[in-house]
């Protein structure tokens, strides 16, 4: 990574030109101005590092990673660029304890410590829970925090959360650059980043990107683009305001992979599209406006608050496989059309005091959060003329010759209003030089009201008049003990709790049954160590147990319904991140997960099953070595053991090992060339699934050429 500066009027002119449709992206990287008052301090510039020294999202205070009693991973801007990672699924491949889901081909979906979620996503500490594919063009880093996280993040986050840290406008500096790449499938990527500042008190920054989507699958295409202008204003030595707006637009083919056959993914049809090229699509538009205010009352007392409004509009429609019979030579399809409109309004504030009472050092956090989420969702089922049903079985061919169909039946039409109010307190207490106590509690009041238009039209004769509501009040504690025999070594033990109200993680609907059920509860017990053998190298390890009570999982016999169940995940995680030697960066991780149901009884006997989409063993390694100032190379390997596609444990995705490689060459002071080769040995693998008959196929050997320019 490298950085270039200009000064005076010439730099401003170049910056304005570059900020036009070229959308150049800065090659350089700086530690971002964060959303806590600690960021009011002079800017620290960090280049070429895979591991930051501190994190804010884990405690909402600037805390060294070694002093956080929690297992977490950070994928820095450097690693995102080195590997040309462009979405959350790419990031998950290098995160121990976490795996990707297919997301039905239209959204991010992950499993952390055995807990599957489409909603535990945050941006700069604020909820970003709508279902879509999140781009990475405007980020400083991606943080994956494992374990229950309700104290800091509120509801959900039972297994962990993903927080994206965005770039912000930097004072008193001008820089910019761009990235352009193309791969052997024909996908292309163009992004840019320009920062302009004529003084120490006003700065603007523009990030933008466009991506033409393509891969190995037949009929797959699409495009997405986004832009994110930000501005920073220093109103004095103690006060700062940040403002940002982001628009995201995504239009792509919805691809739900291949069906299964006799307990494993259908082999030999990795490219075959089991859907309609004309009908399978998703369209998403998102607009997010955010304002952040920071003020230091003194050296020891500070306050920050953030206000965010987000408007999302999404359509997706798809046909997808529900069965395959190689003896009869037939395939079965189902399908639907789904629309969602959502508005999120969130206000969050934090008061932070740092001080001492005798030999005790305190970092006290007091915070509040209010949010209102209004959603309208509707779904129409397909109807096939030949079968007079929403499913159809017909002769298999490649490509499919799909019988005619339409969408005459509305099966869901709901409006929901989810409102929450939270207060939280946390103390980080340093007792001498060797002991730190972290403790806190959060109070949440969560109200949801749902109007089910179909039930309203049916009347109350079936016991459901279509007007449903529930209120939950929950306390979420967290406590951690850190013992530091040396400054660069910490041993910790922690307990944390989270909860999830009924109606699913998207809060689209309620039923009379869900209306009566208590929230799901997640208890995380963890012990671990963090050791920094060198200033820029960190080793972390954790052993944990995560219990989930009153949980739900999709019913394999009817994926639209859920099964009530409990679960327990026990495991071990270890990660080594940072600079081994000058010019040699590494990120290596391993996790062991044992994830099973608890309390399932069949025929008066326990019949617990393994949780779906949880590989028992996961290993990842990415390393970059710079041979000289001009030339470097990288190599990576990811391994996942086999995993079940669904909770019935009837279909198993085989384990796999994938190898990647990269070359880097600095052509001139302002230009760098990069070649990434993915799946170097052309491994045939199945990285993710949504259920037993929606299984993604891995990309074969491919290469991506990238050019980076900067000033």
XYZ file of C-alpha atoms in Angstrom:
711
model
C 0.000 0.000 0.000
C 1.292 3.479 -0.774
C 0.167 7.070 -0.522
C 0.702 10.258 -2.539
C 0.115 13.897 -1.556
C -0.302 17.150 -3.461
C -0.579 20.634 -2.030
C -2.072 23.979 -3.006
C -4.383 24.894 -5.846
C -2.949 22.313 -8.244
C -3.871 19.484 -5.895
C -7.383 20.824 -5.506
C -7.824 21.008 -9.258
C -6.570 17.476 -9.779
C -8.823 16.248 -6.986
C -11.926 17.844 -8.506
C -11.209 16.296 -11.890
C -10.556 12.901 -10.341
C -13.761 13.068 -8.311
C -15.801 13.038 -11.511
C -17.111 9.753 -13.036
C -13.671 8.089 -12.956
C -14.291 7.463 -9.218
C -10.648 6.723 -8.345
C -9.877 4.872 -5.130
C -7.044 5.798 -2.803
C -4.301 3.241 -2.671
C -3.315 4.561 0.721
C -5.036 3.668 3.929
C -5.400 5.651 7.137
C -6.827 4.722 10.451
C -10.335 6.214 10.152
C -11.823 8.904 12.337
C -14.067 6.791 14.527
C -17.377 7.444 16.172
C -16.011 7.894 19.670
C -14.376 10.955 21.175
C -11.002 9.247 21.127
C -10.972 10.062 17.435
C -10.612 13.773 18.313
C -6.933 13.083 18.906
C -4.321 13.679 16.155
C -4.662 11.281 13.238
C -2.441 8.210 13.211
C -1.467 7.003 9.741
C -1.026 3.250 9.397
C 0.074 1.609 6.163
C 0.447 -1.985 5.100
C -0.905 -3.646 8.249
C -3.341 -6.564 8.545
C -4.040 -5.994 12.263
C -5.044 -2.654 13.854
C -3.797 -1.974 17.392
C -7.221 -1.033 18.810
C -10.933 -1.412 18.162
C -13.963 0.651 19.139
C -16.957 -1.487 18.177
C -16.382 -4.200 20.835
C -16.828 -1.790 23.765
C -17.831 1.553 22.134
C -14.626 2.943 23.627
C -11.194 2.914 22.023
C -9.732 -0.250 23.513
C -6.563 -2.173 22.604
C -7.452 -5.532 21.103
C -5.499 -7.261 23.822
C -7.844 -5.734 26.431
C -11.105 -6.927 24.833
C -12.456 -10.077 26.581
C -13.915 -11.478 23.394
C -12.872 -13.441 20.320
C -12.875 -11.276 17.209
C -11.329 -10.955 13.761
C -10.462 -7.905 11.692
C -10.068 -7.927 7.917
C -8.173 -4.729 7.127
C -8.373 -2.593 3.989
C -4.936 -3.942 3.084
C -6.104 -7.536 3.083
C -9.335 -6.663 1.245
C -7.215 -5.095 -1.493
C -4.499 -7.760 -1.512
C -7.068 -10.486 -2.152
C -9.556 -8.333 -4.111
C -12.313 -9.268 -1.694
C -15.526 -7.548 -2.770
C -18.304 -9.027 -0.598
C -19.044 -10.445 2.836
C -18.899 -14.060 1.614
C -15.273 -13.544 0.565
C -14.449 -12.138 4.003
C -16.037 -15.083 5.827
C -13.656 -17.531 4.168
C -10.874 -16.033 6.297
C -12.774 -15.860 9.588
C -12.527 -18.754 12.078
C -15.822 -19.838 13.615
C -17.910 -18.313 10.826
C -19.203 -19.692 7.548
C -21.275 -18.403 4.671
C -24.790 -19.308 3.650
C -26.194 -19.098 0.159
C -28.714 -16.439 1.125
C -31.054 -17.710 -1.616
C -28.840 -15.887 -4.110
C -30.025 -12.400 -3.134
C -28.579 -11.508 0.291
C -25.744 -11.885 2.772
C -26.337 -14.794 5.144
C -23.827 -16.117 7.649
C -23.493 -18.631 10.453
C -21.339 -17.666 13.457
C -20.799 -20.224 16.200
C -23.704 -22.239 14.846
C -26.180 -19.330 14.740
C -27.576 -18.521 11.307
C -28.568 -14.924 10.583
C -29.524 -12.500 7.822
C -29.741 -9.471 10.142
C -26.686 -9.218 12.423
C -24.918 -6.656 10.251
C -23.831 -3.201 11.380
C -22.114 -0.198 9.843
C -20.085 2.036 12.169
C -21.895 0.406 15.096
C -25.442 1.002 13.798
C -27.891 -1.652 12.675
C -27.957 -2.468 8.936
C -30.326 -5.413 8.954
C -32.166 -5.428 5.629
C -31.426 -8.356 3.316
C -28.971 -7.443 0.552
C -25.393 -7.979 -0.611
C -23.204 -5.398 1.129
C -20.362 -3.923 -0.939
C -16.932 -3.251 0.584
C -15.723 -0.352 -1.588
C -15.959 2.352 1.106
C -14.541 0.488 4.106
C -11.486 0.806 6.271
C -12.017 -2.681 7.622
C -14.522 -5.422 8.457
C -14.846 -6.542 12.075
C -16.292 -9.916 13.044
C -17.127 -10.097 16.750
C -17.953 -13.592 17.973
C -20.195 -14.452 20.897
C -23.390 -12.842 22.195
C -23.249 -9.064 21.775
C -26.494 -7.545 23.055
C -24.824 -5.128 25.505
C -23.163 -3.225 22.678
C -25.358 -4.009 19.679
C -28.797 -4.792 21.103
C -31.139 -7.588 20.045
C -29.821 -10.470 17.967
C -26.122 -11.097 17.587
C -26.490 -14.426 19.383
C -23.488 -15.995 17.700
C -21.792 -12.759 16.761
C -22.066 -9.721 14.510
C -20.316 -8.162 11.525
C -19.481 -4.467 11.733
C -18.251 -2.493 8.732
C -16.081 0.528 9.493
C -16.416 3.161 6.756
C -13.913 5.656 5.430
C -14.375 9.262 6.531
C -13.147 12.612 5.229
C -9.691 13.467 6.568
C -8.548 16.988 7.478
C -5.583 18.845 6.026
C -4.681 16.331 3.341
C -5.465 15.612 -0.294
C -5.191 12.167 -1.806
C -6.956 9.965 -4.274
C -6.693 6.969 -6.523
C -8.563 4.325 -8.416
C -8.841 0.585 -8.942
C -9.849 -1.225 -12.124
C -9.942 -4.995 -12.583
C -11.327 -7.719 -14.809
C -11.410 -11.500 -14.416
C -11.532 -14.471 -16.753
C -15.330 -14.827 -16.393
C -15.796 -11.315 -17.729
C -16.713 -9.607 -14.472
C -15.241 -6.132 -14.057
C -14.701 -3.784 -11.121
C -14.036 -0.029 -11.025
C -13.761 2.011 -7.838
C -12.395 5.305 -6.619
C -11.628 7.305 -3.513
C -10.862 11.037 -3.403
C -10.238 13.128 -0.272
C -10.145 16.935 -0.510
C -9.330 19.312 2.309
C -8.301 22.932 2.010
C -7.988 23.472 5.770
C -7.773 21.757 9.129
C -11.501 22.194 9.747
C -13.308 21.171 6.536
C -12.857 18.026 4.456
C -14.902 16.090 1.909
C -14.419 12.592 0.549
C -16.061 10.651 -2.239
C -16.018 6.887 -2.636
C -17.764 5.146 -5.493
C -17.678 1.926 -7.458
C -19.277 -0.079 -10.240
C -19.155 -3.834 -10.703
C -20.291 -5.897 -13.692
C -21.145 -9.347 -12.347
C -20.410 -12.656 -14.034
C -19.243 -16.121 -13.012
C -19.099 -19.748 -14.119
C -22.859 -20.316 -13.924
C -24.993 -20.397 -17.086
C -27.130 -17.284 -17.642
C -25.736 -15.473 -14.598
C -25.150 -11.724 -14.926
C -25.883 -8.430 -13.239
C -24.412 -5.178 -12.071
C -24.184 -3.126 -8.926
C -22.938 0.333 -8.110
C -22.784 2.696 -5.183
C -21.399 6.052 -4.150
C -20.715 7.485 -0.703
C -19.858 11.179 -0.211
C -18.813 12.159 3.320
C -17.875 15.448 4.948
C -16.113 16.344 8.200
C -16.312 19.696 9.997
C -14.203 20.728 12.988
C -16.185 23.347 14.905
C -13.335 23.919 17.300
C -10.636 21.958 19.092
C -13.245 19.895 20.952
C -16.175 19.507 18.552
C -16.571 17.728 15.238
C -19.446 16.821 12.927
C -19.436 14.102 10.273
C -22.095 13.669 7.603
C -22.494 10.954 5.001
C -24.895 9.729 2.368
C -24.744 6.390 0.577
C -26.741 5.053 -2.328
C -26.501 1.350 -3.229
C -28.024 -0.169 -6.366
C -27.883 -3.908 -7.091
C -29.514 -5.815 -9.965
C -28.511 -9.425 -10.546
C -29.638 -12.924 -11.397
C -30.953 -14.905 -8.433
C -29.154 -18.252 -8.526
C -29.996 -20.889 -5.930
C -27.550 -23.501 -7.115
C -28.119 -27.184 -7.747
C -30.385 -29.773 -6.075
C -29.182 -32.825 -4.176
C -29.216 -36.466 -5.153
C -28.970 -39.374 -2.710
C -27.597 -37.344 0.173
C -25.054 -35.165 -1.620
C -25.014 -32.250 -4.077
C -25.885 -33.128 -7.667
C -22.546 -33.780 -9.349
C -21.575 -32.931 -12.904
C -23.903 -29.940 -13.346
C -21.878 -27.154 -11.736
C -22.778 -24.700 -14.522
C -26.417 -25.697 -15.055
C -28.926 -23.025 -14.061
C -31.928 -24.527 -12.250
C -34.170 -21.526 -12.735
C -35.518 -19.139 -15.350
C -32.952 -16.797 -16.963
C -35.741 -14.289 -17.661
C -37.527 -14.499 -14.317
C -34.837 -15.093 -11.662
C -33.678 -11.645 -10.603
C -33.297 -9.278 -7.678
C -33.349 -5.501 -7.666
C -32.278 -3.496 -4.631
C -31.946 0.211 -3.932
C -30.804 1.572 -0.606
C -30.325 5.155 0.594
C -28.611 5.775 3.926
C -28.138 9.228 5.489
C -26.064 9.555 8.652
C -24.931 12.410 10.883
C -22.467 12.078 13.745
C -21.585 14.609 16.439
C -18.541 14.431 18.732
C -17.681 16.697 21.647
C -15.020 16.651 24.346
C -16.188 18.358 27.527
C -12.710 17.817 28.975
C -9.747 15.501 28.638
C -11.691 12.867 30.574
C -15.325 13.372 29.519
C -16.674 13.089 25.978
C -19.964 12.568 24.170
C -20.951 11.321 20.727
C -24.279 10.779 19.061
C -25.329 9.396 15.689
C -28.580 9.820 13.779
C -29.294 7.547 10.805
C -32.182 7.267 8.381
C -32.223 4.481 5.804
C -34.722 3.693 3.077
C -34.630 0.314 1.330
C -36.614 -0.989 -1.626
C -36.179 -4.590 -2.714
C -37.690 -7.028 -5.189
C -36.614 -10.594 -5.761
C -38.252 -13.375 -7.694
C -37.058 -16.850 -8.488
C -37.736 -20.373 -9.569
C -35.601 -22.868 -7.672
C -35.082 -26.640 -7.506
C -36.941 -28.716 -4.926
C -36.061 -32.170 -6.266
C -34.165 -34.150 -8.882
C -34.768 -37.720 -10.076
C -32.012 -39.134 -12.278
C -33.918 -42.425 -12.798
C -37.071 -40.747 -14.096
C -35.023 -37.974 -15.688
C -37.081 -35.208 -14.045
C -36.534 -32.043 -12.059
C -38.999 -30.275 -9.727
C -39.246 -26.504 -9.292
C -41.018 -24.084 -6.984
C -41.023 -20.282 -7.003
C -42.345 -16.960 -5.769
C -42.078 -13.175 -6.083
C -41.231 -11.110 -2.983
C -41.184 -7.338 -2.385
C -39.968 -5.418 0.674
C -39.992 -1.720 1.507
C -38.329 -0.707 4.747
C -37.472 2.500 6.569
C -35.087 2.493 9.522
C -34.592 5.429 11.875
C -31.950 5.080 14.601
C -30.542 7.494 17.189
C -27.630 6.403 19.371
C -25.634 8.344 21.967
C -22.667 7.575 24.218
C -21.187 9.431 27.180
C -17.642 8.305 28.044
C -15.707 9.169 31.179
C -12.099 8.184 31.773
C -10.594 8.831 35.188
C -8.976 7.462 38.300
C -9.988 6.880 41.889
C -6.842 6.026 43.779
C -5.194 2.977 42.199
C -8.255 2.257 40.034
C -8.534 3.471 36.440
C -12.043 3.769 35.011
C -13.554 3.908 31.550
C -17.279 4.368 32.098
C -19.761 4.207 29.217
C -23.382 5.338 29.460
C -25.484 5.049 26.335
C -28.906 5.052 24.785
C -30.419 3.938 21.508
C -33.816 4.464 19.929
C -35.000 2.947 16.695
C -38.095 2.533 14.579
C -38.274 0.040 11.722
C -41.276 0.069 9.415
C -41.601 -2.705 6.845
C -44.081 -3.673 4.152
C -43.643 -7.147 2.712
C -45.641 -9.120 0.156
C -45.181 -12.474 -1.536
C -46.891 -14.125 -4.503
C -46.554 -17.835 -5.240
C -45.974 -19.221 -8.701
C -48.751 -21.195 -10.393
C -47.835 -23.666 -13.131
C -50.500 -24.297 -15.735
C -49.488 -27.905 -16.379
C -49.606 -28.954 -12.706
C -52.254 -26.500 -11.493
C -50.022 -26.013 -8.456
C -47.158 -23.843 -7.160
C -44.726 -26.716 -7.899
C -44.089 -28.603 -11.101
C -42.167 -31.736 -12.132
C -41.030 -32.046 -15.744
C -38.386 -33.683 -17.937
C -34.870 -32.490 -17.192
C -32.897 -30.836 -19.980
C -29.917 -28.499 -20.032
C -30.972 -25.726 -20.265
C -34.338 -26.316 -18.614
C -37.521 -26.121 -20.694
C -39.768 -24.703 -17.976
C -43.576 -24.997 -18.366
C -45.538 -21.733 -18.385
C -46.347 -20.122 -15.049
C -47.792 -16.986 -13.454
C -48.315 -15.310 -10.026
C -52.030 -15.160 -9.299
C -51.933 -15.895 -5.548
C -50.775 -13.544 -2.770
C -49.623 -15.691 0.143
C -48.234 -12.928 2.390
C -49.057 -9.249 2.774
C -47.912 -7.649 6.005
C -47.012 -4.307 7.472
C -44.871 -4.297 10.585
C -43.637 -1.585 12.909
C -40.785 -2.570 15.231
C -39.822 0.080 17.791
C -37.094 -0.231 20.390
C -35.609 1.820 23.192
C -32.389 0.850 24.946
C -30.198 2.086 27.781
C -26.825 0.592 28.650
C -23.917 1.051 31.020
C -20.433 -0.444 30.964
C -17.395 -0.112 33.192
C -13.839 -1.019 32.209
C -11.994 -1.066 35.515
C -8.207 -1.395 35.655
C -6.993 -2.689 39.016
C -3.288 -2.012 39.113
C -1.243 -3.072 36.109
C -2.388 -6.658 35.772
C -6.171 -6.930 36.174
C -9.030 -5.447 34.155
C -12.711 -5.995 34.871
C -15.260 -5.328 32.122
C -18.888 -5.377 33.128
C -22.156 -3.915 32.018
C -25.833 -4.369 31.368
C -28.312 -3.257 28.722
C -32.051 -2.759 29.020
C -34.142 -3.151 25.872
C -37.816 -2.554 25.310
C -38.906 -3.986 21.985
C -42.412 -3.443 20.582
C -43.683 -4.926 17.354
C -47.078 -4.410 15.726
C -48.082 -6.380 12.644
C -51.037 -6.041 10.322
C -51.576 -9.192 8.269
C -53.794 -8.085 5.367
C -54.746 -11.640 4.397
C -55.907 -12.498 7.919
C -57.741 -9.168 8.195
C -59.653 -10.014 5.019
C -60.440 -13.535 6.321
C -61.923 -12.215 9.561
C -61.382 -13.543 13.066
C -63.201 -16.843 12.629
C -59.925 -18.804 12.632
C -58.735 -17.105 15.816
C -56.500 -14.625 14.002
C -57.953 -11.206 13.194
C -54.731 -10.081 11.506
C -53.803 -7.491 14.168
C -50.893 -8.888 16.184
C -48.444 -7.331 18.601
C -45.924 -8.181 21.282
C -43.783 -6.254 23.765
C -40.576 -7.626 25.255
C -38.373 -6.094 27.921
C -34.996 -7.733 28.338
C -31.818 -7.242 30.388
C -28.568 -8.293 28.683
C -25.512 -8.567 30.953
C -21.862 -8.901 30.092
C -18.921 -9.514 32.406
C -15.276 -10.181 31.671
C -12.098 -10.659 33.704
C -8.719 -9.965 32.095
C -5.443 -10.895 33.737
C -2.279 -9.449 32.183
C 0.884 -11.035 33.586
C 2.733 -8.995 30.941
C 1.779 -5.966 28.883
C 1.735 -8.071 25.713
C -0.172 -11.061 27.155
C -3.734 -11.264 28.455
C -5.820 -14.148 29.768
C -9.558 -13.613 29.957
C -12.848 -15.205 30.959
C -16.216 -13.766 29.991
C -19.962 -14.287 30.011
C -22.441 -12.483 27.781
C -26.122 -12.789 26.935
C -28.282 -11.758 24.015
C -31.906 -12.188 22.955
C -33.989 -12.264 19.803
C -37.706 -11.393 19.812
C -40.138 -13.554 17.851
C -41.181 -13.011 14.234
C -37.798 -13.879 12.731
C -34.661 -11.793 12.493
C -36.322 -9.591 9.842
C -39.487 -8.943 11.935
C -41.756 -9.241 8.906
C -44.693 -11.004 10.553
C -46.193 -12.545 13.669
C -48.491 -15.495 14.241
C -50.820 -16.106 17.193
C -48.345 -18.747 18.385
C -45.273 -16.507 18.102
C -47.213 -13.745 19.834
C -47.233 -15.851 23.015
C -43.608 -17.040 22.971
C -40.759 -15.491 24.935
C -37.701 -14.277 23.017
C -34.882 -16.624 22.185
C -31.938 -16.387 24.572
C -28.227 -16.835 23.873
C -25.651 -17.384 26.641
C -21.971 -17.316 25.698
C -19.255 -18.591 28.046
C -15.682 -18.036 26.914
C -12.083 -18.215 28.081
C -9.139 -17.174 25.960
C -5.757 -15.579 25.590
C -4.283 -12.798 23.502
C -0.562 -12.469 22.986
C 1.378 -9.937 20.966
C 4.817 -11.545 20.536
C 5.801 -8.532 18.436
C 4.251 -5.054 18.223
C 2.566 -5.793 14.885
C 1.766 -9.491 15.404
C -1.129 -10.884 17.428
C -2.033 -14.438 18.461
C -5.506 -15.067 19.890
C -7.211 -18.242 21.069
C -10.551 -18.958 22.710
C -12.565 -21.886 24.036
C -16.300 -21.270 24.296
C -19.759 -22.675 24.853
C -22.831 -21.008 23.361
C -26.297 -22.112 24.512
C -29.435 -21.116 22.636
C -32.853 -21.518 24.250
C -36.240 -21.290 22.527
C -34.530 -21.274 19.158
C -36.074 -21.927 15.763
C -34.783 -23.566 12.609
C -36.363 -24.044 9.158
C -38.490 -27.177 8.843
C -36.848 -29.303 6.091
C -40.261 -30.706 5.147
C -41.697 -27.193 4.791
C -38.994 -24.463 4.652
C -41.645 -21.787 5.129
C -42.269 -23.063 8.672
C -39.953 -23.286 11.669
C -39.177 -25.899 14.317
C -38.764 -24.853 17.964
C -35.488 -26.140 19.356
C -32.556 -25.400 21.617
C -28.912 -25.821 20.683
C -25.396 -25.862 22.073
C -22.207 -24.994 20.231
C -18.863 -25.767 21.831
C -15.606 -25.005 20.163
C -12.112 -23.643 19.883
C -10.774 -20.775 17.767
C -7.236 -19.589 17.142
C -5.898 -16.851 14.871
C -2.513 -15.326 14.054
C -2.582 -11.927 12.349
C 0.029 -9.316 11.554
C 3.596 -8.899 10.382
C 5.835 -11.925 10.923
C 8.896 -10.237 9.443
C 9.417 -6.911 7.687
C 7.374 -7.122 4.485
C 5.669 -10.421 5.436
C 1.984 -10.149 6.417
C -0.087 -13.139 7.513
C -3.647 -13.958 8.565
C -4.098 -17.564 9.679
C -7.036 -19.057 11.555
C -8.532 -22.368 12.662
C -11.798 -23.269 14.362
C -13.336 -26.453 15.726
C -17.114 -26.381 16.216
C -19.360 -29.014 17.776
C -22.916 -27.742 17.230
C -25.995 -29.806 18.096
C -29.615 -29.502 19.054
C -30.623 -29.838 22.704
C -33.778 -31.418 24.038
C -35.217 -32.907 20.842
C -37.201 -36.032 21.661
C -38.545 -38.578 19.172
C -40.308 -41.706 20.400
C -39.487 -40.970 24.052
C -35.751 -40.865 23.250
C -33.327 -38.022 22.697
C -32.735 -37.447 18.990
C -30.554 -34.353 18.766
C -29.185 -33.489 15.343
C -26.162 -31.571 14.143
C -26.871 -27.940 13.304
C -26.970 -27.096 9.619
C -24.166 -25.329 7.758
C -21.601 -25.626 10.550
C -18.336 -27.250 9.387
C -16.630 -29.017 12.260
C -13.180 -27.895 11.089
C -12.287 -24.681 9.284
C -8.797 -23.510 8.427
C -7.642 -20.467 6.503
C -4.295 -18.889 5.700
C -3.458 -15.828 3.675
C 0.085 -14.471 3.446
C 1.753 -11.704 1.462
C 5.501 -11.252 1.173
C 7.160 -8.271 -0.470
C 10.431 -9.425 -1.989
C 11.425 -5.839 -2.758
C 9.880 -2.386 -2.863
C 8.486 -3.234 -6.301
C 7.621 -6.930 -6.248
C 5.590 -9.136 -3.906
C 3.546 -12.297 -3.951
C 0.713 -13.786 -1.936
C -0.726 -17.238 -1.276
C -3.771 -18.495 0.528
C -5.579 -21.690 1.407
C -9.029 -22.293 2.867
C -10.338 -25.616 4.111
C -13.773 -26.608 5.360
C -14.759 -30.054 6.524
C -18.117 -31.441 5.464
C -21.342 -29.842 6.681
C -25.056 -30.616 6.588
C -27.246 -28.561 4.275
C -30.299 -28.643 6.607
C -31.249 -29.620 10.133
C -32.634 -33.008 9.048
C -29.001 -34.055 8.340
C -30.032 -35.896 5.168
C -27.746 -34.040 2.727
C -24.059 -33.456 3.372
C -21.848 -30.982 1.535
C -18.400 -32.572 1.111
C -15.329 -30.969 2.607
C -12.922 -29.088 0.377
C -9.596 -27.285 0.202
C -9.093 -24.282 -2.071
C -5.764 -22.603 -2.891
C -5.348 -19.004 -4.115
C -2.312 -16.999 -5.196
C -1.369 -13.427 -6.096
C 1.431 -11.347 -7.630
C 2.065 -7.630 -7.015
C 4.250 -5.270 -9.009
C 4.767 -1.543 -8.478
C 5.094 -0.240 -12.007
C 5.836 3.346 -11.019
C 5.397 5.726 -8.141
C 1.706 6.041 -8.954
C 0.785 2.687 -10.505
C 0.612 -0.859 -9.113
C -0.333 -4.049 -10.963
C -1.902 -7.048 -9.242
C -2.815 -10.544 -10.428
C -5.015 -12.769 -8.259
C -5.531 -16.429 -9.163
C -8.412 -18.126 -7.362
C -8.885 -21.876 -6.961
C -5.424 -22.510 -8.347
C -5.847 -26.299 -8.497
C -9.406 -26.172 -9.869
C -11.036 -27.806 -6.839
C -14.623 -28.941 -7.401
C -16.457 -27.845 -4.272
C -19.758 -26.672 -2.784
C -19.159 -23.753 -0.426
C -22.687 -23.062 0.842
C -26.345 -24.042 0.812
C -29.743 -22.682 1.726
C -31.452 -26.058 2.146
C -31.152 -29.620 0.835
C -31.937 -28.659 -2.751
C -30.382 -25.194 -3.029
C -26.609 -25.780 -3.010
C -24.038 -23.352 -4.414
C -21.226 -24.590 -6.638
C -17.732 -23.165 -6.226
C -16.013 -21.195 -8.968
C -13.363 -23.111 -10.922
C -9.874 -21.805 -11.669
C -10.000 -18.125 -12.611
C -7.760 -15.063 -12.579
C -8.299 -11.360 -11.952
C -6.003 -8.581 -13.211
C -6.079 -5.327 -11.265
C -4.535 -1.909 -11.863
C -4.294 0.622 -9.025
C -3.391 4.261 -9.493
C -3.017 6.961 -6.891
C -1.819 10.435 -6.081
